[in-house]
Amino acid sequence: MMAGGKSSAMFRPRTVGEAVEMLAAAHESGTAVALLGGGTDLVPALRSGERSAETVVALRRVLELRVRGAGADSLTIGAGVTYTDLDGWSLSPGLARAARVVGSVQIRNTGTVGGALGSARPGGDLLTFLTAADAEVLTVSPRGPERMPLPRFLADGLAPDALVTAVRLARPGGPQVYLKIGGRQAAYPAVVSCAVLVDRVRHRLTCAIGGVGLLPVRMGEAERYARDEVDWSTGTVSSSAARRFGDLVVEAAARVSPALPAGPRGSAEYRWHAAGVLAGRAFARCLHLTAPPVGEPARGSAAGGQP
Amino acid sequence: MGGEVVSGGIGRSVRRPDGPDKVSGAFPYAGDLRVPGMLQARTLRSPHPRARIGRIDTAAARRLPGVAAVVTAADVPGVATYGLIVADQPVFAATEVRYAGEPVAAVAAVDAATARRALAAIEVDYEPLRPSTDPERVLAADAEPLHPAGNLFREIDIRHGEPGVDGPVVVEDHYVVGMQDQAFLAPEAALVSPAADGGVDLRVATQWLHSDREQLAACLGIPENLVRLTLAGVGGAFGGREDVTVQIHGALLARAAGAPVRIAYDRVESFLGHPHRHPARMWFRHTATADGELVSVQARLVMDGGAYASSSPAVLANAVTHAAGPYRVPHARLHGVVVRTNNPPCGAMRGFGVPQVTIGHEAQMDRLADALGLDPVELRARNAVRPGDVLPTGQVLGAPLPARELIQLVAARPLPPPPAADVTGLARPGGLPAAAEPGRVRRGVGYALAYKNLLFSEGMDDSSAARVRLDLTDDGTPRVRVHSACAEVGQGFVTIAGQIARTELGVEQVDLAPADTAVGSAGSTSASRQTWMSGGAVRGACVAVADRLLARVARAAGLPAEVVEAPRRTLRIAAGEIVGVEAGLRVRLADALAEGPIEADYTFHHRRTTALGADGQGDPHVAFAGAAHRAVVDVDIDLGLVRVVSMALAQDCGTVLNPLSLRGQVEGGTAQGLGLALMEELVTVDGVVTNPNFHDYLLPTIADVPDLDFVAVTEPQPDAPYGVKGVGEAPTCTAAPAIVAAIRAAVGRDLRRVPVRPQDLVDLPTRADVHTAGDASTA
Ligand SMILES: Cc1cc2nc3c(=O)[nH]c(=O)nc-3n(C[C@H](O)[C@H](O)[C@H](O)COP(=O)(O)OP(=O)(O)OC[C@H]3O[C@@H](n4cnc5c(N)ncnc54)[C@H](O)[C@@H]3O)c2cc1C
C-alpha cells in the first residue's frame, strides 16, 4: 500500500458494521490495525515508520460516517465529515469557523472529524472547539455502540477494536468564537487556541484553551466568573470584566498540569499570556461590552518601551 | 553580435525551458528517478550530540532477508573523511559522534521498509559524553577539544584606521541570529549505479558536480575519471547542497551491493543531513560625530560552525569583512571567530555570513539615527560607501556600487495606505483566524542597506568552463549545443545560457547538454556567481565558435589574410546569415556550416583577489552588489503577531539579462529574508534539533509575502560578461533587517534577536506573577 510496507493490507468497508467486523477480526488475530480517515496524520506516520500497521481499514467509503445532521437541540457530525464539509455550515457557525482555519485547503478537503479525535493533537483546532462545546463522542465496537463525554474519550483512549462514528454537541445558544495563533499568516498548526461559546438560554459561557496542556483545557474559574458577571437579560458585560476574564485564563493556563512540554514554538510564558489575550478578545467579541473597548487584557504596558 | 535580430536573446524575459514541466509536475527531480533492480538506501544517524562509539554490530542487519549491503566507517576504502575546505568530517562516525544526526551506518535493501528494519537491527554501543553546545565556551583555555583539529575553525581580526578613535555619539549592543535552514523543497537524493569499469555513475541533485567528484573519488579510493556525475533535477539548494550528503554513502552501498541504489532523504533527514546557516552572537559598537558621520565601528562575532568545518572559514571571512556594512568607516576593529561545537554543522546558505552581520549593523544604524535625532534613511545616505573608498580590509571599492542611491530610491517608493480599522481576513496579523484586534495593531516602517560580495573570494580562482558546438540539425537548420557543468538549482542558468548563445551566434535553436563531469568544472552554483562565471564561459566559447566560423567564411570568400586573422572587424552574424557589408558578402549560416560543425571550449576566470593577511588586510572580494529594502509591518502589540504589509527593494543589478528571471531571484531572496526575520529557525536543545519538520519549522507562505515593489539599478559591472552582477543573495541580506527595523518602529522596543518571536514583542507574565496572582484569586 501507500506506506511501502509490503505486508500491509488495505480494507475498504462500506458500512460501520463491516468496519467493526474487520477491526474485530484483526484484533483477534493479533494483527496491528489502523483506521484510515483522510490519512493526513496517518499516512505521514506510516511513511516515516513512526507507526506501522499490517492492516489498514479505510473509512472513506462508509457513507453513513459522512453525514452531519441536526436534531431538536443537538448536532451530530459523522466521523467521516471533512473540515471542508464543516466550513460554512450555518447550523454551527463556531465550528465552521474553527474548521475554516485548519491547515491548508488540501488538508481541509481530506482531514476528518474522526481523524482529529483519533490523533488528538494538543493544538488540534476541532478538539479545542469541541472541548468548549461539551461534545460527546459516539463509538462502536463488537460490544455495541457507546456514547461518552469527550474528556472521558480522550482520557481512556479508544479500544483497539472500536471506531468513532460521530461527535454530538448542543445546537448553538448564542455567539461562538474560535481564535488561534501560530507563527504565520495561514496554514499553521495552532500554538495557542481559544474557543468561547455563549449560551444565552442557559446563561452559560464556556471557554477552552489549546496549546498549554497535553489536551485542550476548560477554564472553569473564568467560566464561573463570566456566569456571574454577565447581565444575561441583555448579554452585556463591563469591559473591565473582559480584562479580568483574560487574567483568570492566564492564571489557569499557568497552572495546567501536566503542562505541554516546552516546544520549539512559543515559550510557556508566552502561551499563558496569549491564552489570556485570546480569551479576553473572544469574550469581548461574544458579548456586548458596556464601555468602549479601551484596551485589551494585556499585561504590562502595551506601548512597550525598553525591555 | 547579432543580438538585435534573433529572438530570445539577452535582455528579454525568456521563459524557463523547464518551467512548464515544473509547474505541471512532470519535471523529474532527483528523488523521482527509478531504474529496474534498484535498491533503497537509508542512513543510521546518531541520536546523541556527542558520544563515544564502543562497537557497531551490523551482523543482524546483514542477515535480514532483502538487505543487500550494510556499510560503516570500516567499509570506506579511501580517505575516511571529506569536506568542502578541509576534510574533517568522517564519512561515517567511527569512534566518536560529534552531533545529533551524524551518520553512523547506511543500508541498501530491496525496499524502504526492509531498509528501515535493517537500521533498527544495527546495534551501536554509544557512551554518551557531555556535549559542548555553547560557542562562547569552546575556546576557553580549559575547554576540551571536540576534534583532533581543535575547536577553532578560523579567527579573523581586521584593523583599519587607528585604534581607540571614537566619535562623541556611541551605540553599543549584542545581537543574536538563530539557525536558519535552506529548507529546499526537494530533499537530497541520488541514484547511484556501479559501472563495469570499476567506477560509479551518479545522478544527483547538487550545487557543484566537480567538487562532489573530487570528494567521492578520494573517499572511494578510485581515480576521479571513474567517478561520473550527472546533474539530476534539483528542487532548490540555497547553499544546502554544497556539502556532500547522500553521494558517498550511496556510492559505497552501490559498490558493495553491485546494484543501483536510490538514496533519498525524507524531510526529517533532510533537516538533519545538510549544514545550516551559522547562528551568530554579535557585539557591535558604533561611534559617530554629532552630525552623523561614522567615526568607528567595532564588532566581535562568534559564529557556531557546529561539529565539522564545512565552509565555516569562508563564511567567517564574509561575515567579518562585511561587518561594518556598506558605509564609510574611518576606523574599525572587526573581529570574528567561527568555532566547533556539538551542534549541527553549519555552512553555506544564501548570503553566506552577510545576513547575520547585516542584522547587527543595520540595527546599530537605526539606533544611531535615534541617538542623533536623524532620519534613518538620511543617516544611511550620509555614510554610504562610494566607489574609490577604502573598505576596512584595505580593499578599494570598485564601481559600480550605488549604495546611497539605493537607499534613497527605496525610501522614495510610495507607501501603502494606513491600516484600515475594519481589516479582515489575511490582512490582519495572524491571518484568517482573526486573533488580531484592529484597535491594537500598530504600523511600523523600517529600512536596511547592505552589500554582498560576488563570486569566490580570497584568491580563489573559481573558474568556469564551457563547450559550445555549432552544427546543423538533420533538416539543415543551424543549432547550438552548450555543454556546461553548471548546476541548475532553479536560478535560471538553463535560460540564460540559451539567451547568450542566441545573442552571440544568431541561432534560435539552442540545446543544453546535461550538466555532467564530462566537461570541465563550472564551479559552484553559489556566491551569486553562475550568470557571471558560467555565463562568461558560454559567451567566451560562443565568441570563439563565431570567430572560427567567420574566419572560415572569410577564407572561403578569398578575403585578405588580415580579415581571416580578425574576421570580426569585417564580418558579423545576423539573422542566420554572415554579412560583410564592405566585402559585399552574404552567406547563409547553414551554408557556412555545411563544411562541418565548429566547436570551442572556453574557461572564464574572474580577476584575481588576495587572501586576508595580517590585520585582516587584502583585496579579498572580486566585486559587490548592493541592495536596500523598505519594510512596512503591522503588529498586534498584545499578541506580538506581525504581518509584513509591503516590501520595496532597490537593488544594484548590473546589466539585466532576463527581467523575469531577475524578478524571481529578488522575490525569492526577499521571501527567504522574511523567513529569517520572522519564523525560520532550527531550534536545538542540548545539540538536538527539536523541529526538523514543516509543522514546526515554518516557512513563509504566499499569504506571508507581500507583492514586491522592485526597482533595479542597472549600471554595468566592468569585467563581467555584458556587465552583469549576481542578484540572488543581496536581497536576502537586507529583507530581514528591514523587517526587524519596521517591527522595532511599530512596537518601540529594541530587538536583539532574529527570528523575532511573538514572545519578544510583549511583556510576559513570569511564573512568579501568575502563581502569586493565582493564589490570591483562589484565596
Ligand atoms: C500539513 C498539515 C497541516 C495540518 N494543519 C492542521 C491544523 O491547522 N489544525 C489541526 O487541527 N490539524 C491540522 N493537521 C492535522 C490533521 O490534518 C487533522 O488532525 C485531521 O483531522 C486528521 O484527520 P484525518 O482524517 O486525515 O486522519 P487520519 O490521518 O486518517 O487518522 C488520524 C488518526 O485517527 C485515527 N482515526 C481515523 N479515523 C478514525 C475513526 N473514525 N475512529 C477512530 N480513529 C480514527 C487514525 O487511525 C489515526 O490514528 C494538519 C496536518 C497536516 C499534514
mmCIF file of C-alpha atoms in Angstrom, chain B residues 482-682:
data_model
loop_
_atom_site.group_PDB
_atom_site.id
_atom_site.type_symbol
_atom_site.label_atom_id
_atom_site.label_comp_id
_atom_site.label_asym_id
_atom_site.label_seq_id
_atom_site.Cartn_x
_atom_site.Cartn_y
_atom_site.Cartn_z
ATOM 1 C CA VAL B 482 26.003 24.261 -24.997
ATOM 2 C CA HIS B 483 27.747 21.955 -22.590
ATOM 3 C CA SER B 484 28.431 23.234 -19.090
ATOM 4 C CA ALA B 485 28.659 21.535 -15.717
ATOM 5 C CA CYS B 486 26.814 24.445 -14.138
ATOM 6 C CA ALA B 487 24.258 23.074 -11.684
ATOM 7 C CA GLU B 488 20.822 24.444 -12.410
ATOM 8 C CA VAL B 489 19.244 24.698 -8.982
ATOM 9 C CA GLY B 490 16.414 26.993 -10.010
ATOM 10 C CA GLN B 491 18.467 30.144 -10.541
ATOM 11 C CA GLY B 492 17.946 30.124 -14.307
ATOM 12 C CA PHE B 493 21.241 29.248 -15.953
ATOM 13 C CA VAL B 494 19.359 26.994 -18.356
ATOM 14 C CA THR B 495 17.511 30.062 -19.585
ATOM 15 C CA ILE B 496 20.435 32.486 -19.579
ATOM 16 C CA ALA B 497 22.799 30.091 -21.384
ATOM 17 C CA GLY B 498 20.346 29.877 -24.268
ATOM 18 C CA GLN B 499 19.905 33.645 -24.355
ATOM 19 C CA ILE B 500 23.665 34.166 -24.511
ATOM 20 C CA ALA B 501 24.178 31.583 -27.253
ATOM 21 C CA ARG B 502 21.338 33.030 -29.314
ATOM 22 C CA THR B 503 22.746 36.507 -28.911
ATOM 23 C CA GLU B 504 26.298 35.588 -29.836
ATOM 24 C CA LEU B 505 25.591 33.187 -32.664
ATOM 25 C CA GLY B 506 22.314 34.470 -34.034
ATOM 26 C CA VAL B 507 20.856 30.981 -33.942
ATOM 27 C CA GLU B 508 17.478 30.348 -32.405
ATOM 28 C CA GLN B 509 17.774 26.691 -31.583
ATOM 29 C CA VAL B 510 19.988 26.180 -28.549
ATOM 30 C CA ASP B 511 20.180 22.797 -26.848
ATOM 31 C CA LEU B 512 21.696 22.473 -23.443
ATOM 32 C CA ALA B 513 23.559 19.219 -22.864
ATOM 33 C CA PRO B 514 23.006 17.663 -19.450
ATOM 34 C CA ALA B 515 25.317 19.125 -16.819
ATOM 35 C CA ASP B 516 27.884 16.454 -16.052
ATOM 36 C CA THR B 517 31.520 15.787 -15.329
ATOM 37 C CA ALA B 518 32.319 15.024 -18.987
ATOM 38 C CA VAL B 519 33.087 18.717 -19.355
ATOM 39 C CA GLY B 520 35.296 20.917 -17.153
ATOM 40 C CA SER B 521 34.158 22.318 -13.821
ATOM 41 C CA ALA B 522 31.755 25.227 -13.844
ATOM 42 C CA GLY B 523 32.397 25.882 -10.187
ATOM 43 C CA SER B 524 29.703 26.008 -7.582
ATOM 44 C CA THR B 525 26.222 27.362 -8.095
ATOM 45 C CA SER B 526 26.619 29.733 -5.198
ATOM 46 C CA ALA B 527 28.119 33.095 -4.300
ATOM 47 C CA SER B 528 25.878 34.812 -6.884
ATOM 48 C CA ARG B 529 28.376 33.584 -9.446
ATOM 49 C CA GLN B 530 26.901 31.461 -12.239
ATOM 50 C CA THR B 531 25.450 34.096 -14.571
ATOM 51 C CA TRP B 532 28.752 35.913 -14.384
ATOM 52 C CA MET B 533 31.106 32.921 -14.410
ATOM 53 C CA SER B 534 29.357 30.246 -16.449
ATOM 54 C CA GLY B 535 27.553 32.907 -18.457
ATOM 55 C CA GLY B 536 31.015 34.271 -19.192
ATOM 56 C CA ALA B 537 32.260 30.833 -20.168
ATOM 57 C CA VAL B 538 29.352 30.226 -22.529
ATOM 58 C CA ARG B 539 29.811 33.634 -24.045
ATOM 59 C CA GLY B 540 33.562 33.078 -24.457
ATOM 60 C CA ALA B 541 33.012 29.726 -26.139
ATOM 61 C CA CYS B 542 30.345 31.220 -28.421
ATOM 62 C CA VAL B 543 32.678 34.040 -29.404
ATOM 63 C CA ALA B 544 35.414 31.515 -30.207
ATOM 64 C CA VAL B 545 32.971 29.496 -32.314
ATOM 65 C CA ALA B 546 31.828 32.641 -34.126
ATOM 66 C CA ASP B 547 35.420 33.706 -34.793
ATOM 67 C CA ARG B 548 36.262 30.359 -36.298
ATOM 68 C CA LEU B 549 33.148 30.376 -38.414
ATOM 69 C CA LEU B 550 33.780 33.895 -39.657
ATOM 70 C CA ALA B 551 37.402 33.014 -40.426
ATOM 71 C CA ARG B 552 36.193 30.004 -42.355
ATOM 72 C CA VAL B 553 33.829 32.169 -44.390
ATOM 73 C CA ALA B 554 36.467 34.829 -44.951
ATOM 74 C CA ARG B 555 38.931 32.207 -46.104
ATOM 75 C CA ALA B 556 36.389 30.601 -48.437
ATOM 76 C CA ALA B 557 35.493 34.017 -49.890
ATOM 77 C CA GLY B 558 39.148 34.652 -50.551
ATOM 78 C CA LEU B 559 39.266 37.707 -48.286
ATOM 79 C CA PRO B 560 42.719 39.018 -47.345
ATOM 80 C CA ALA B 561 44.746 37.283 -44.622
ATOM 81 C CA GLU B 562 44.250 40.156 -42.164
ATOM 82 C CA VAL B 563 40.487 39.661 -42.412
ATOM 83 C CA VAL B 564 40.860 35.931 -41.823
ATOM 84 C CA GLU B 565 43.016 36.731 -38.792
ATOM 85 C CA ALA B 566 40.494 39.159 -37.272
ATOM 86 C CA PRO B 567 37.247 38.475 -39.130
ATOM 87 C CA ARG B 568 35.037 40.335 -36.653
ATOM 88 C CA ARG B 569 36.154 43.712 -37.935
ATOM 89 C CA THR B 570 34.660 42.938 -41.318
ATOM 90 C CA LEU B 571 32.052 40.239 -40.864
ATOM 91 C CA ARG B 572 29.206 39.669 -38.469
ATOM 92 C CA ILE B 573 26.458 37.179 -37.842
ATOM 93 C CA ALA B 574 22.920 38.496 -38.183
ATOM 94 C CA ALA B 575 19.596 36.764 -38.676
ATOM 95 C CA GLY B 576 21.011 33.426 -39.696
ATOM 96 C CA GLU B 577 23.494 34.949 -42.093
ATOM 97 C CA ILE B 578 27.077 36.038 -42.137
ATOM 98 C CA VAL B 579 27.227 39.531 -43.518
ATOM 99 C CA GLY B 580 30.187 41.596 -44.589
ATOM 100 C CA VAL B 581 28.872 44.921 -45.841
ATOM 101 C CA GLU B 582 32.163 46.304 -47.162
ATOM 102 C CA ALA B 583 33.187 42.983 -48.642
ATOM 103 C CA GLY B 584 29.735 42.678 -50.222
ATOM 104 C CA LEU B 585 29.402 39.240 -48.714
ATOM 105 C CA ARG B 586 26.298 37.405 -47.548
ATOM 106 C CA VAL B 587 26.451 33.719 -46.654
ATOM 107 C CA ARG B 588 23.743 31.667 -45.001
ATOM 108 C CA LEU B 589 24.856 30.153 -41.703
ATOM 109 C CA ALA B 590 23.598 26.805 -42.929
ATOM 110 C CA ASP B 591 25.877 27.021 -45.956
ATOM 111 C CA ALA B 592 28.865 28.027 -43.859
ATOM 112 C CA LEU B 593 28.260 25.034 -41.630
ATOM 113 C CA ALA B 594 27.842 22.545 -44.455
ATOM 114 C CA GLU B 595 31.598 22.061 -44.323
ATOM 115 C CA GLY B 596 31.257 20.742 -40.787
ATOM 116 C CA PRO B 597 30.418 21.750 -37.243
ATOM 117 C CA ILE B 598 32.522 24.138 -35.196
ATOM 118 C CA GLU B 599 33.271 23.553 -31.552
ATOM 119 C CA ALA B 600 35.164 25.564 -28.964
ATOM 120 C CA ASP B 601 35.960 25.346 -25.283
ATOM 121 C CA TYR B 602 36.396 28.382 -23.105
ATOM 122 C CA THR B 603 37.338 28.844 -19.495
ATOM 123 C CA PHE B 604 36.302 32.041 -17.786
ATOM 124 C CA HIS B 605 38.332 33.449 -14.891
ATOM 125 C CA HIS B 606 37.449 36.430 -12.743
ATOM 126 C CA ARG B 607 40.045 38.945 -11.637
ATOM 127 C CA ARG B 608 42.482 37.702 -9.051
ATOM 128 C CA THR B 609 41.908 38.627 -5.440
ATOM 129 C CA THR B 610 44.121 38.054 -2.412
ATOM 130 C CA ALA B 611 43.677 36.285 0.877
ATOM 131 C CA LEU B 612 43.363 38.303 4.060
ATOM 132 C CA GLY B 613 46.796 38.894 5.523
ATOM 133 C CA ALA B 614 47.948 40.280 8.825
ATOM 134 C CA ASP B 615 45.403 42.623 10.425
ATOM 135 C CA GLY B 616 42.792 41.275 8.018
ATOM 136 C CA GLN B 617 44.112 43.377 5.143
ATOM 137 C CA GLY B 618 43.992 42.439 1.496
ATOM 138 C CA ASP B 619 41.925 42.644 -1.664
ATOM 139 C CA PRO B 620 39.597 39.750 -0.862
ATOM 140 C CA HIS B 621 36.451 40.286 -2.915
ATOM 141 C CA VAL B 622 36.022 40.360 -6.692
ATOM 142 C CA ALA B 623 33.082 42.765 -6.579
ATOM 143 C CA PHE B 624 29.937 43.614 -4.630
ATOM 144 C CA ALA B 625 26.244 44.110 -5.211
ATOM 145 C CA GLY B 626 24.190 46.475 -3.107
ATOM 146 C CA ALA B 627 20.561 46.297 -2.039
ATOM 147 C CA ALA B 628 18.175 48.367 0.044
ATOM 148 C CA HIS B 629 14.816 47.219 1.359
ATOM 149 C CA ARG B 630 11.991 49.085 2.955
ATOM 150 C CA ALA B 631 9.561 47.013 5.002
ATOM 151 C CA VAL B 632 6.164 48.037 6.297
ATOM 152 C CA VAL B 633 4.662 45.875 9.020
ATOM 153 C CA ASP B 634 1.555 45.720 11.168
ATOM 154 C CA VAL B 635 1.984 44.331 14.658
ATOM 155 C CA ASP B 636 -0.678 43.253 17.102
ATOM 156 C CA ILE B 637 1.020 44.658 20.157
ATOM 157 C CA ASP B 638 -0.710 42.391 22.674
ATOM 158 C CA LEU B 639 -0.013 39.120 20.868
ATOM 159 C CA GLY B 640 3.205 40.072 19.116
ATOM 160 C CA LEU B 641 1.818 38.925 15.774
ATOM 161 C CA VAL B 642 3.476 40.519 12.774
ATOM 162 C CA ARG B 643 2.222 40.891 9.249
ATOM 163 C CA VAL B 644 4.508 42.243 6.576
ATOM 164 C CA VAL B 645 2.316 44.674 4.689
ATOM 165 C CA SER B 646 4.682 45.707 1.946
ATOM 166 C CA MET B 647 8.268 45.318 0.824
ATOM 167 C CA ALA B 648 10.109 47.627 -1.525
ATOM 168 C CA LEU B 649 13.549 46.838 -2.900
ATOM 169 C CA ALA B 650 16.119 48.844 -4.821
ATOM 170 C CA GLN B 651 18.989 46.689 -5.996
ATOM 171 C CA ASP B 652 22.240 47.136 -7.805
ATOM 172 C CA CYS B 653 21.826 44.538 -10.557
ATOM 173 C CA GLY B 654 24.300 45.388 -13.292
ATOM 174 C CA THR B 655 23.027 44.704 -16.778
ATOM 175 C CA VAL B 656 19.754 42.790 -16.706
ATOM 176 C CA LEU B 657 19.895 39.709 -18.920
ATOM 177 C CA ASN B 658 16.380 38.485 -18.155
ATOM 178 C CA PRO B 659 13.944 40.745 -16.272
ATOM 179 C CA LEU B 660 11.585 37.895 -15.388
ATOM 180 C CA SER B 661 14.363 35.738 -14.038
ATOM 181 C CA LEU B 662 15.750 38.693 -12.085
ATOM 182 C CA ARG B 663 12.335 39.231 -10.547
ATOM 183 C CA GLY B 664 12.231 35.579 -9.494
ATOM 184 C CA GLN B 665 15.578 35.913 -7.756
ATOM 185 C CA VAL B 666 14.774 39.108 -5.878
ATOM 186 C CA GLU B 667 11.332 37.942 -4.833
ATOM 187 C CA GLY B 668 12.771 34.664 -3.578
ATOM 188 C CA GLY B 669 15.608 36.429 -1.790
ATOM 189 C CA THR B 670 13.129 38.759 -0.134
ATOM 190 C CA ALA B 671 10.913 35.867 0.967
ATOM 191 C CA GLN B 672 13.849 33.962 2.421
ATOM 192 C CA GLY B 673 14.938 37.064 4.327
ATOM 193 C CA LEU B 674 11.378 37.472 5.585
ATOM 194 C CA GLY B 675 11.527 33.906 6.843
ATOM 195 C CA LEU B 676 14.733 34.654 8.731
ATOM 196 C CA ALA B 677 13.203 37.773 10.261
ATOM 197 C CA LEU B 678 10.003 36.198 11.483
ATOM 198 C CA MET B 679 9.882 32.430 11.636
ATOM 199 C CA GLU B 680 12.620 30.261 10.188
ATOM 200 C CA GLU B 681 14.722 28.763 12.938
ATOM 201 C CA LEU B 682 16.004 25.312 13.717
#
